[in-house]
Amino acid sequence: MDTKPTLDREPRHTNEDTPIRDSTTFPGPDTEQVLGRFLDFYRERGHQPLPGGSLLPPPGDPVLFTTSGVHPMVRHLDRGEHPLGSRLTNVQRCLRTKDLDEVGDDWHLTLFEMLGSWSFGDYSHPQSLRWGYRLLTDGFGLRPDRLHVTVFGGNGEVRPDTESLRTWGEIGLPVEPSDENWWSLGPTGPCGTDSEIHVWSGDGPPTGTPHSDPRWVELWNHVEMRYRRLGDGRLEPLPRRVVDTGMGLDRLVALVQGGRSVYDTDRFRPWRRLLGERWQLDEQLLRMVCDHLRSTVVLLGDGVRPGNTGRGYVPRRLIRRVLTTLWRDDDSRSLSELPDELVTGTLRHFRLPLDTPVRQVLRDEQRRFGDLVRRGRRVLGRYRGRPLTDGDLHYLHDTHGLPGDLVRELHVPG
Ligand code: SER
């Protein structure tokens, strides 16, 4: 039975222009407190926290890294039950490296933690929405008039999600229906409609909707896994409906701390301050360097080592992107300047082994990349003053081991 099935007070609706966080009722928790508050909220409602959280997916999973909180749960969704119970939570670190060039904007990181909650055929999706609303407003002090939600608006295959529409209407939040509110992990397997909670991050009062104004930040996705997509494209119902929610911890912390980006939190401020003191970089590049080095520390903590293929290519690429940026202005900059407190603070937060050989790996990678850059400069001297063809790029890669990114960085075309 649901322990607190309905809202016990009406949302506050105000129009004055004040910060996202209501500082009079909310003193401003740090990341660990936010995490604790999330887990406590769901624990009080009968949810069991799941152990784990490694970036490496379970054995047999073809994907290199875990990309969402629900990722390790997929086989349980398919069966509609989980051995540890019908109400669960987890905190899952995730890695996404698809759009590396976008890292440095306000709301994206390569490595982030997702807070998840699940109901395996237990409470309903509307209940999940109500609890979500209660936690964000009463629990974290986010203002209701800075929230906007989206729901599945229907398509030729599945009817609109009128239940969520009605629930949000009763709670009193503005709703935007869209046929994009559909969640799946891949072309086949469990899937369903979702309802996303967005928070206004702009300076003035909110304008537009999540689809029309990018200052609405997607914070929390509540999915109702109802179907399984078959290989021939048909949908069949799952044995039991599963509620699956996922919320980005870094975004949540930024919003409750009144920050304007995921880099503006108690966890990233030390990175920006300490690295900013050592290396003069513009804001975008400083963010990128902080993001990539932090992700590298966690990857190493999870046991991944740099290499040329598979998982190992990810830390190698991240480290090389950092070095390319640092050496652009000053090639005496070194990763040995990375302060210990950033490394140990990160390993500690993610509960990773404190004796992870981060410094040694960074030193080895820096030496290896330094050799490659010197060789690249020498070889590319022959191509100076003319554009490179695709054939040149292939030759430089296959014969001299020079990756395209590096060649483009070092080449002087005219
Ligand atoms: N599966 C959804 C997501 O990853 C909610 O957990 O966003």
mmCIF file of N, CA, C and O in Angstrom, residues 323-409:
data_model
loop_
_atom_site.group_PDB
_atom_site.id
_atom_site.type_symbol
_atom_site.label_atom_id
_atom_site.label_comp_id
_atom_site.label_asym_id
_atom_site.label_seq_id
_atom_site.Cartn_x
_atom_site.Cartn_y
_atom_site.Cartn_z
ATOM 1 N N LEU A 323 45.234 17.367 -22.821
ATOM 2 C CA LEU A 323 46.617 17.782 -23.101
ATOM 3 C C LEU A 323 46.686 18.678 -24.331
ATOM 4 O O LEU A 323 47.441 19.655 -24.366
ATOM 5 N N THR A 324 45.900 18.351 -25.349
ATOM 6 C CA THR A 324 45.890 19.185 -26.558
ATOM 7 C C THR A 324 45.496 20.611 -26.193
ATOM 8 O O THR A 324 46.099 21.589 -26.653
ATOM 9 N N THR A 325 44.500 20.736 -25.332
ATOM 10 C CA THR A 325 44.048 22.069 -24.913
ATOM 11 C C THR A 325 45.128 22.779 -24.088
ATOM 12 O O THR A 325 45.437 23.946 -24.316
ATOM 13 N N LEU A 326 45.695 22.052 -23.136
ATOM 14 C CA LEU A 326 46.690 22.689 -22.257
ATOM 15 C C LEU A 326 47.930 23.123 -23.025
ATOM 16 O O LEU A 326 48.492 24.194 -22.785
ATOM 17 N N TRP A 327 48.371 22.279 -23.976
ATOM 18 C CA TRP A 327 49.627 22.557 -24.671
ATOM 19 C C TRP A 327 49.474 23.563 -25.803
ATOM 20 O O TRP A 327 50.464 24.014 -26.366
ATOM 21 N N ARG A 328 48.216 23.872 -26.142
ATOM 22 C CA ARG A 328 48.000 24.836 -27.224
ATOM 23 C C ARG A 328 48.693 26.163 -26.881
ATOM 24 O O ARG A 328 49.300 26.796 -27.717
ATOM 25 N N ASP A 329 48.592 26.587 -25.601
ATOM 26 C CA ASP A 329 49.205 27.862 -25.200
ATOM 27 C C ASP A 329 50.561 27.702 -24.544
ATOM 28 O O ASP A 329 51.357 28.629 -24.522
ATOM 29 N N ASP A 330 50.810 26.522 -23.943
ATOM 30 C CA ASP A 330 52.028 26.407 -23.142
ATOM 31 C C ASP A 330 52.364 24.926 -22.986
ATOM 32 O O ASP A 330 51.701 24.214 -22.219
ATOM 33 N N ASP A 331 53.408 24.481 -23.700
ATOM 34 C CA ASP A 331 53.641 23.029 -23.664
ATOM 35 C C ASP A 331 54.439 22.585 -22.442
ATOM 36 O O ASP A 331 54.827 21.423 -22.353
ATOM 37 N N SER A 332 54.652 23.516 -21.492
ATOM 38 C CA SER A 332 55.283 23.060 -20.250
ATOM 39 C C SER A 332 54.221 22.641 -19.224
ATOM 40 O O SER A 332 54.534 22.148 -18.146
ATOM 41 N N ARG A 333 52.944 22.845 -19.546
ATOM 42 C CA ARG A 333 51.900 22.426 -18.602
ATOM 43 C C ARG A 333 51.897 20.907 -18.475
ATOM 44 O O ARG A 333 52.106 20.201 -19.461
ATOM 45 N N SER A 334 51.643 20.445 -17.247
ATOM 46 C CA SER A 334 51.735 19.000 -17.020
ATOM 47 C C SER A 334 50.591 18.517 -16.129
ATOM 48 O O SER A 334 50.164 19.221 -15.208
ATOM 49 N N LEU A 335 50.153 17.293 -16.399
ATOM 50 C CA LEU A 335 49.079 16.729 -15.587
ATOM 51 C C LEU A 335 49.536 16.404 -14.165
ATOM 52 O O LEU A 335 48.715 16.138 -13.297
ATOM 53 N N SER A 336 50.867 16.443 -13.936
ATOM 54 C CA SER A 336 51.316 16.226 -12.557
ATOM 55 C C SER A 336 50.922 17.409 -11.674
ATOM 56 O O SER A 336 51.004 17.343 -10.451
ATOM 57 N N GLU A 337 50.467 18.505 -12.288
ATOM 58 C CA GLU A 337 49.991 19.655 -11.494
ATOM 59 C C GLU A 337 48.583 19.429 -10.940
ATOM 60 O O GLU A 337 48.070 20.263 -10.193
ATOM 61 N N LEU A 338 47.945 18.341 -11.342
ATOM 62 C CA LEU A 338 46.593 18.067 -10.843
ATOM 63 C C LEU A 338 46.662 17.858 -9.312
ATOM 64 O O LEU A 338 47.352 16.969 -8.839
ATOM 65 N N PRO A 339 45.958 18.694 -8.531
ATOM 66 C CA PRO A 339 46.091 18.590 -7.068
ATOM 67 C C PRO A 339 45.539 17.279 -6.525
ATOM 68 O O PRO A 339 44.498 16.798 -6.982
ATOM 69 N N ASP A 340 46.229 16.746 -5.527
ATOM 70 C CA ASP A 340 45.814 15.497 -4.879
ATOM 71 C C ASP A 340 44.394 15.566 -4.343
ATOM 72 O O ASP A 340 43.651 14.601 -4.409
ATOM 73 N N GLU A 341 44.027 16.721 -3.799
ATOM 74 C CA GLU A 341 42.708 16.784 -3.152
ATOM 75 C C GLU A 341 41.579 16.563 -4.157
ATOM 76 O O GLU A 341 40.523 16.061 -3.799
ATOM 77 N N LEU A 342 41.814 16.924 -5.431
ATOM 78 C CA LEU A 342 40.771 16.680 -6.436
ATOM 79 C C LEU A 342 40.666 15.183 -6.731
ATOM 80 O O LEU A 342 39.572 14.635 -6.883
ATOM 81 N N VAL A 343 41.840 14.540 -6.798
ATOM 82 C CA VAL A 343 41.839 13.104 -7.101
ATOM 83 C C VAL A 343 41.202 12.327 -5.944
ATOM 84 O O VAL A 343 40.250 11.561 -6.133
ATOM 85 N N THR A 344 41.680 12.567 -4.736
ATOM 86 C CA THR A 344 41.156 11.765 -3.614
ATOM 87 C C THR A 344 39.712 12.144 -3.303
ATOM 88 O O THR A 344 38.904 11.267 -2.980
ATOM 89 N N GLY A 345 39.360 13.423 -3.429
ATOM 90 C CA GLY A 345 37.970 13.834 -3.177
ATOM 91 C C GLY A 345 37.020 13.113 -4.125
ATOM 92 O O GLY A 345 35.946 12.647 -3.733
ATOM 93 N N THR A 346 37.434 12.994 -5.377
ATOM 94 C CA THR A 346 36.578 12.338 -6.374
ATOM 95 C C THR A 346 36.498 10.832 -6.095
ATOM 96 O O THR A 346 35.411 10.252 -6.095
ATOM 97 N N LEU A 347 37.653 10.215 -5.833
ATOM 98 C CA LEU A 347 37.633 8.767 -5.535
ATOM 99 C C LEU A 347 36.780 8.503 -4.303
ATOM 100 O O LEU A 347 36.008 7.537 -4.258
ATOM 101 N N ARG A 348 36.895 9.382 -3.328
ATOM 102 C CA ARG A 348 36.139 9.180 -2.090
ATOM 103 C C ARG A 348 34.639 9.305 -2.355
ATOM 104 O O ARG A 348 33.859 8.459 -1.940
ATOM 105 N N HIS A 349 34.242 10.359 -3.065
ATOM 106 C CA HIS A 349 32.809 10.544 -3.317
ATOM 107 C C HIS A 349 32.216 9.327 -4.035
ATOM 108 O O HIS A 349 31.114 8.888 -3.717
ATOM 109 N N PHE A 350 32.957 8.802 -4.996
ATOM 110 C CA PHE A 350 32.428 7.670 -5.771
ATOM 111 C C PHE A 350 32.733 6.321 -5.106
ATOM 112 O O PHE A 350 32.500 5.278 -5.701
ATOM 113 N N ARG A 351 33.264 6.368 -3.899
ATOM 114 C CA ARG A 351 33.591 5.148 -3.136
ATOM 115 C C ARG A 351 34.457 4.201 -3.956
ATOM 116 O O ARG A 351 34.192 3.005 -4.070
ATOM 117 N N LEU A 352 35.526 4.763 -4.518
ATOM 118 C CA LEU A 352 36.461 3.989 -5.338
ATOM 119 C C LEU A 352 37.766 3.810 -4.563
ATOM 120 O O LEU A 352 38.046 4.606 -3.641
ATOM 121 N N PRO A 353 38.582 2.817 -4.933
ATOM 122 C CA PRO A 353 39.806 2.570 -4.158
ATOM 123 C C PRO A 353 40.717 3.805 -4.147
ATOM 124 O O PRO A 353 41.071 4.346 -5.205
ATOM 125 N N LEU A 354 41.111 4.221 -2.942
ATOM 126 C CA LEU A 354 41.942 5.431 -2.833
ATOM 127 C C LEU A 354 43.362 5.185 -3.337
ATOM 128 O O LEU A 354 44.098 6.136 -3.591
ATOM 129 N N ASP A 355 43.733 3.893 -3.482
ATOM 130 C CA ASP A 355 45.089 3.642 -4.002
ATOM 131 C C ASP A 355 45.084 3.444 -5.530
ATOM 132 O O ASP A 355 46.043 2.940 -6.100
ATOM 133 N N THR A 356 44.039 3.874 -6.206
ATOM 134 C CA THR A 356 44.020 3.829 -7.687
ATOM 135 C C THR A 356 45.226 4.626 -8.208
ATOM 136 O O THR A 356 45.437 5.765 -7.787
ATOM 137 N N PRO A 357 46.019 4.031 -9.126
ATOM 138 C CA PRO A 357 47.267 4.710 -9.544
ATOM 139 C C PRO A 357 47.019 5.837 -10.550
ATOM 140 O O PRO A 357 47.566 5.834 -11.655
ATOM 141 N N VAL A 358 46.217 6.816 -10.163
ATOM 142 C CA VAL A 358 45.824 7.880 -11.086
ATOM 143 C C VAL A 358 47.061 8.623 -11.601
ATOM 144 O O VAL A 358 47.231 8.836 -12.803
ATOM 145 N N ARG A 359 47.946 9.007 -10.672
ATOM 146 C CA ARG A 359 49.092 9.836 -11.087
ATOM 147 C C ARG A 359 50.010 9.087 -12.049
ATOM 148 O O ARG A 359 50.482 9.644 -13.021
ATOM 149 N N GLN A 360 50.234 7.826 -11.737
ATOM 150 C CA GLN A 360 51.139 7.043 -12.589
ATOM 151 C C GLN A 360 50.550 6.901 -13.996
ATOM 152 O O GLN A 360 51.255 7.079 -14.998
ATOM 153 N N VAL A 361 49.248 6.626 -14.081
ATOM 154 C CA VAL A 361 48.624 6.469 -15.398
ATOM 155 C C VAL A 361 48.690 7.800 -16.155
ATOM 156 O O VAL A 361 49.035 7.841 -17.344
ATOM 157 N N LEU A 362 48.405 8.897 -15.480
ATOM 158 C CA LEU A 362 48.440 10.193 -16.165
ATOM 159 C C LEU A 362 49.851 10.503 -16.653
ATOM 160 O O LEU A 362 50.047 11.019 -17.757
ATOM 161 N N ARG A 363 50.848 10.164 -15.829
ATOM 162 C CA ARG A 363 52.242 10.420 -16.215
ATOM 163 C C ARG A 363 52.593 9.611 -17.466
ATOM 164 O O ARG A 363 53.138 10.136 -18.434
ATOM 165 N N ASP A 364 52.239 8.329 -17.465
ATOM 166 C CA ASP A 364 52.557 7.465 -18.610
ATOM 167 C C ASP A 364 51.848 7.962 -19.877
ATOM 168 O O ASP A 364 52.442 8.005 -20.958
ATOM 169 N N GLU A 365 50.573 8.317 -19.725
ATOM 170 C CA GLU A 365 49.808 8.775 -20.902
ATOM 171 C C GLU A 365 50.375 10.081 -21.435
ATOM 172 O O GLU A 365 50.426 10.311 -22.642
ATOM 173 N N GLN A 366 50.774 10.957 -20.528
ATOM 174 C CA GLN A 366 51.327 12.248 -20.958
ATOM 175 C C GLN A 366 52.640 12.037 -21.725
ATOM 176 O O GLN A 366 52.881 12.668 -22.748
ATOM 177 N N ARG A 367 53.461 11.122 -21.223
ATOM 178 C CA ARG A 367 54.749 10.866 -21.907
ATOM 179 C C ARG A 367 54.486 10.284 -23.309
ATOM 180 O O ARG A 367 55.030 10.731 -24.302
ATOM 181 N N ARG A 368 53.595 9.330 -23.361
ATOM 182 C CA ARG A 368 53.258 8.680 -24.632
ATOM 183 C C ARG A 368 52.702 9.709 -25.637
ATOM 184 O O ARG A 368 53.086 9.736 -26.798
ATOM 185 N N PHE A 369 51.836 10.559 -25.159
ATOM 186 C CA PHE A 369 51.226 11.546 -26.056
ATOM 187 C C PHE A 369 52.256 12.605 -26.464
ATOM 188 O O PHE A 369 52.274 13.068 -27.608
ATOM 189 N N GLY A 370 53.136 12.962 -25.525
ATOM 190 C CA GLY A 370 54.204 13.926 -25.847
ATOM 191 C C GLY A 370 55.063 13.397 -26.991
ATOM 192 O O GLY A 370 55.396 14.128 -27.937
ATOM 193 N N ASP A 371 55.416 12.092 -26.930
ATOM 194 C CA ASP A 371 56.219 11.476 -28.003
ATOM 195 C C ASP A 371 55.466 11.557 -29.329
ATOM 196 O O ASP A 371 56.044 11.872 -30.375
ATOM 197 N N LEU A 372 54.175 11.276 -29.260
ATOM 198 C CA LEU A 372 53.360 11.280 -30.484
ATOM 199 C C LEU A 372 53.294 12.688 -31.091
ATOM 200 O O LEU A 372 53.405 12.864 -32.306
ATOM 201 N N VAL A 373 53.147 13.676 -30.243
ATOM 202 C CA VAL A 373 53.062 15.056 -30.731
ATOM 203 C C VAL A 373 54.383 15.462 -31.391
ATOM 204 O O VAL A 373 54.405 16.069 -32.466
ATOM 205 N N ARG A 374 55.504 15.092 -30.767
ATOM 206 C CA ARG A 374 56.806 15.443 -31.358
ATOM 207 C C ARG A 374 56.963 14.770 -32.718
ATOM 208 O O ARG A 374 57.367 15.398 -33.697
ATOM 209 N N ARG A 375 56.594 13.489 -32.772
ATOM 210 C CA ARG A 375 56.699 12.777 -34.063
ATOM 211 C C ARG A 375 55.765 13.437 -35.084
ATOM 212 O O ARG A 375 56.138 13.670 -36.230
ATOM 213 N N GLY A 376 54.560 13.777 -34.629
ATOM 214 C CA GLY A 376 53.584 14.406 -35.520
ATOM 215 C C GLY A 376 54.107 15.714 -36.093
ATOM 216 O O GLY A 376 53.982 15.970 -37.293
ATOM 217 N N ARG A 377 54.719 16.523 -35.255
ATOM 218 C CA ARG A 377 55.228 17.823 -35.738
ATOM 219 C C ARG A 377 56.276 17.602 -36.827
ATOM 220 O O ARG A 377 56.302 18.292 -37.831
ATOM 221 N N ARG A 378 57.142 16.603 -36.576
ATOM 222 C CA ARG A 378 58.217 16.325 -37.525
ATOM 223 C C ARG A 378 57.630 15.877 -38.869
ATOM 224 O O ARG A 378 57.938 16.431 -39.921
ATOM 225 N N VAL A 379 56.729 14.905 -38.799
ATOM 226 C CA VAL A 379 56.161 14.356 -40.037
ATOM 227 C C VAL A 379 55.335 15.429 -40.755
ATOM 228 O O VAL A 379 55.420 15.589 -41.981
ATOM 229 N N LEU A 380 54.573 16.199 -39.987
ATOM 230 C CA LEU A 380 53.675 17.171 -40.627
ATOM 231 C C LEU A 380 54.428 18.351 -41.232
ATOM 232 O O LEU A 380 53.886 19.070 -42.072
ATOM 233 N N GLY A 381 55.697 18.505 -40.829
ATOM 234 C CA GLY A 381 56.515 19.556 -41.447
ATOM 235 C C GLY A 381 56.521 19.398 -42.967
ATOM 236 O O GLY A 381 56.507 20.380 -43.713
ATOM 237 N N ARG A 382 56.479 18.148 -43.421
ATOM 238 C CA ARG A 382 56.515 17.878 -44.870
ATOM 239 C C ARG A 382 55.231 18.303 -45.574
ATOM 240 O O ARG A 382 55.196 18.408 -46.790
ATOM 241 N N TYR A 383 54.170 18.466 -44.828
ATOM 242 C CA TYR A 383 52.874 18.812 -45.436
ATOM 243 C C TYR A 383 52.543 20.285 -45.245
ATOM 244 O O TYR A 383 51.472 20.734 -45.596
ATOM 245 N N ARG A 384 53.477 21.012 -44.653
ATOM 246 C CA ARG A 384 53.240 22.416 -44.315
ATOM 247 C C ARG A 384 52.854 23.200 -45.557
ATOM 248 O O ARG A 384 53.411 22.987 -46.636
ATOM 249 N N GLY A 385 51.868 24.077 -45.418
ATOM 250 C CA GLY A 385 51.532 24.990 -46.510
ATOM 251 C C GLY A 385 50.558 24.429 -47.530
ATOM 252 O O GLY A 385 50.260 25.084 -48.522
ATOM 253 N N ARG A 386 50.068 23.230 -47.311
ATOM 254 C CA ARG A 386 49.055 22.737 -48.245
ATOM 255 C C ARG A 386 47.986 21.951 -47.470
ATOM 256 O O ARG A 386 48.281 21.379 -46.414
ATOM 257 N N PRO A 387 46.744 21.964 -47.989
ATOM 258 C CA PRO A 387 45.683 21.240 -47.270
ATOM 259 C C PRO A 387 45.922 19.733 -47.325
ATOM 260 O O PRO A 387 46.551 19.233 -48.277
ATOM 261 N N LEU A 388 45.429 19.041 -46.319
ATOM 262 C CA LEU A 388 45.590 17.586 -46.280
ATOM 263 C C LEU A 388 44.409 16.903 -46.965
ATOM 264 O O LEU A 388 43.263 17.325 -46.806
ATOM 265 N N THR A 389 44.705 15.862 -47.727
ATOM 266 C CA THR A 389 43.633 15.093 -48.366
ATOM 267 C C THR A 389 43.224 13.945 -47.436
ATOM 268 O O THR A 389 43.932 13.634 -46.464
ATOM 269 N N ASP A 390 42.105 13.285 -47.773
ATOM 270 C CA ASP A 390 41.707 12.102 -46.990
ATOM 271 C C ASP A 390 42.794 11.034 -47.041
ATOM 272 O O ASP A 390 43.070 10.352 -46.050
ATOM 273 N N GLY A 391 43.441 10.917 -48.225
ATOM 274 C CA GLY A 391 44.523 9.938 -48.377
ATOM 275 C C GLY A 391 45.675 10.254 -47.419
ATOM 276 O O GLY A 391 46.239 9.354 -46.797
ATOM 277 N N ASP A 392 46.011 11.554 -47.297
ATOM 278 C CA ASP A 392 47.082 11.939 -46.357
ATOM 279 C C ASP A 392 46.708 11.518 -44.934
ATOM 280 O O ASP A 392 47.519 10.973 -44.192
ATOM 281 N N LEU A 393 45.438 11.802 -44.588
ATOM 282 C CA LEU A 393 45.004 11.494 -43.208
ATOM 283 C C LEU A 393 45.102 9.998 -42.931
ATOM 284 O O LEU A 393 45.562 9.584 -41.873
ATOM 285 N N HIS A 394 44.693 9.196 -43.922
ATOM 286 C CA HIS A 394 44.799 7.740 -43.740
ATOM 287 C C HIS A 394 46.252 7.311 -43.604
ATOM 288 O O HIS A 394 46.599 6.510 -42.742
ATOM 289 N N TYR A 395 47.111 7.863 -44.469
ATOM 290 C CA TYR A 395 48.519 7.496 -44.432
ATOM 291 C C TYR A 395 49.131 7.870 -43.081
ATOM 292 O O TYR A 395 49.833 7.073 -42.443
ATOM 293 N N LEU A 396 48.824 9.097 -42.623
ATOM 294 C CA LEU A 396 49.397 9.569 -41.352
ATOM 295 C C LEU A 396 48.914 8.704 -40.186
ATOM 296 O O LEU A 396 49.654 8.427 -39.254
ATOM 297 N N HIS A 397 47.670 8.274 -40.289
ATOM 298 C CA HIS A 397 47.132 7.433 -39.227
ATOM 299 C C HIS A 397 47.727 6.027 -39.284
ATOM 300 O O HIS A 397 48.259 5.514 -38.300
ATOM 301 N N ASP A 398 47.676 5.418 -40.475
ATOM 302 C CA ASP A 398 48.069 4.000 -40.574
ATOM 303 C C ASP A 398 49.577 3.809 -40.460
ATOM 304 O O ASP A 398 50.059 2.850 -39.864
ATOM 305 N N THR A 399 50.354 4.735 -41.039
ATOM 306 C CA THR A 399 51.810 4.530 -41.063
ATOM 307 C C THR A 399 52.497 5.147 -39.855
ATOM 308 O O THR A 399 53.441 4.597 -39.313
ATOM 309 N N HIS A 400 52.014 6.320 -39.439
ATOM 310 C CA HIS A 400 52.708 7.009 -38.336
ATOM 311 C C HIS A 400 51.919 7.006 -37.034
ATOM 312 O O HIS A 400 52.363 7.614 -36.049
ATOM 313 N N GLY A 401 50.738 6.388 -37.025
ATOM 314 C CA GLY A 401 49.938 6.322 -35.794
ATOM 315 C C GLY A 401 49.438 7.666 -35.325
ATOM 316 O O GLY A 401 49.212 7.873 -34.125
ATOM 317 N N LEU A 402 49.263 8.632 -36.260
ATOM 318 C CA LEU A 402 48.816 9.978 -35.853
ATOM 319 C C LEU A 402 47.304 10.089 -36.036
ATOM 320 O O LEU A 402 46.807 10.062 -37.160
ATOM 321 N N PRO A 403 46.553 10.244 -34.931
ATOM 322 C CA PRO A 403 45.096 10.339 -35.067
ATOM 323 C C PRO A 403 44.672 11.645 -35.737
ATOM 324 O O PRO A 403 45.360 12.670 -35.628
ATOM 325 N N GLY A 404 43.522 11.581 -36.450
ATOM 326 C CA GLY A 404 43.022 12.736 -37.207
ATOM 327 C C GLY A 404 42.907 13.996 -36.359
ATOM 328 O O GLY A 404 43.293 15.085 -36.789
ATOM 329 N N ASP A 405 42.384 13.846 -35.120
ATOM 330 C CA ASP A 405 42.211 15.016 -34.229
ATOM 331 C C ASP A 405 43.540 15.740 -34.040
ATOM 332 O O ASP A 405 43.621 16.962 -34.100
ATOM 333 N N LEU A 406 44.586 14.932 -33.791
ATOM 334 C CA LEU A 406 45.896 15.521 -33.512
ATOM 335 C C LEU A 406 46.471 16.164 -34.772
ATOM 336 O O LEU A 406 47.026 17.269 -34.727
ATOM 337 N N VAL A 407 46.305 15.491 -35.894
ATOM 338 C CA VAL A 407 46.835 16.020 -37.154
ATOM 339 C C VAL A 407 46.198 17.375 -37.450
ATOM 340 O O VAL A 407 46.884 18.342 -37.777
ATOM 341 N N ARG A 408 44.889 17.447 -37.285
ATOM 342 C CA ARG A 408 44.193 18.728 -37.557
ATOM 343 C C ARG A 408 44.710 19.818 -36.622
ATOM 344 O O ARG A 408 44.838 20.977 -36.996
ATOM 345 N N GLU A 409 45.030 19.429 -35.408
ATOM 346 C CA GLU A 409 45.519 20.406 -34.419
ATOM 347 C C GLU A 409 46.916 20.897 -34.804
ATOM 348 O O GLU A 409 47.238 22.070 -34.677
#
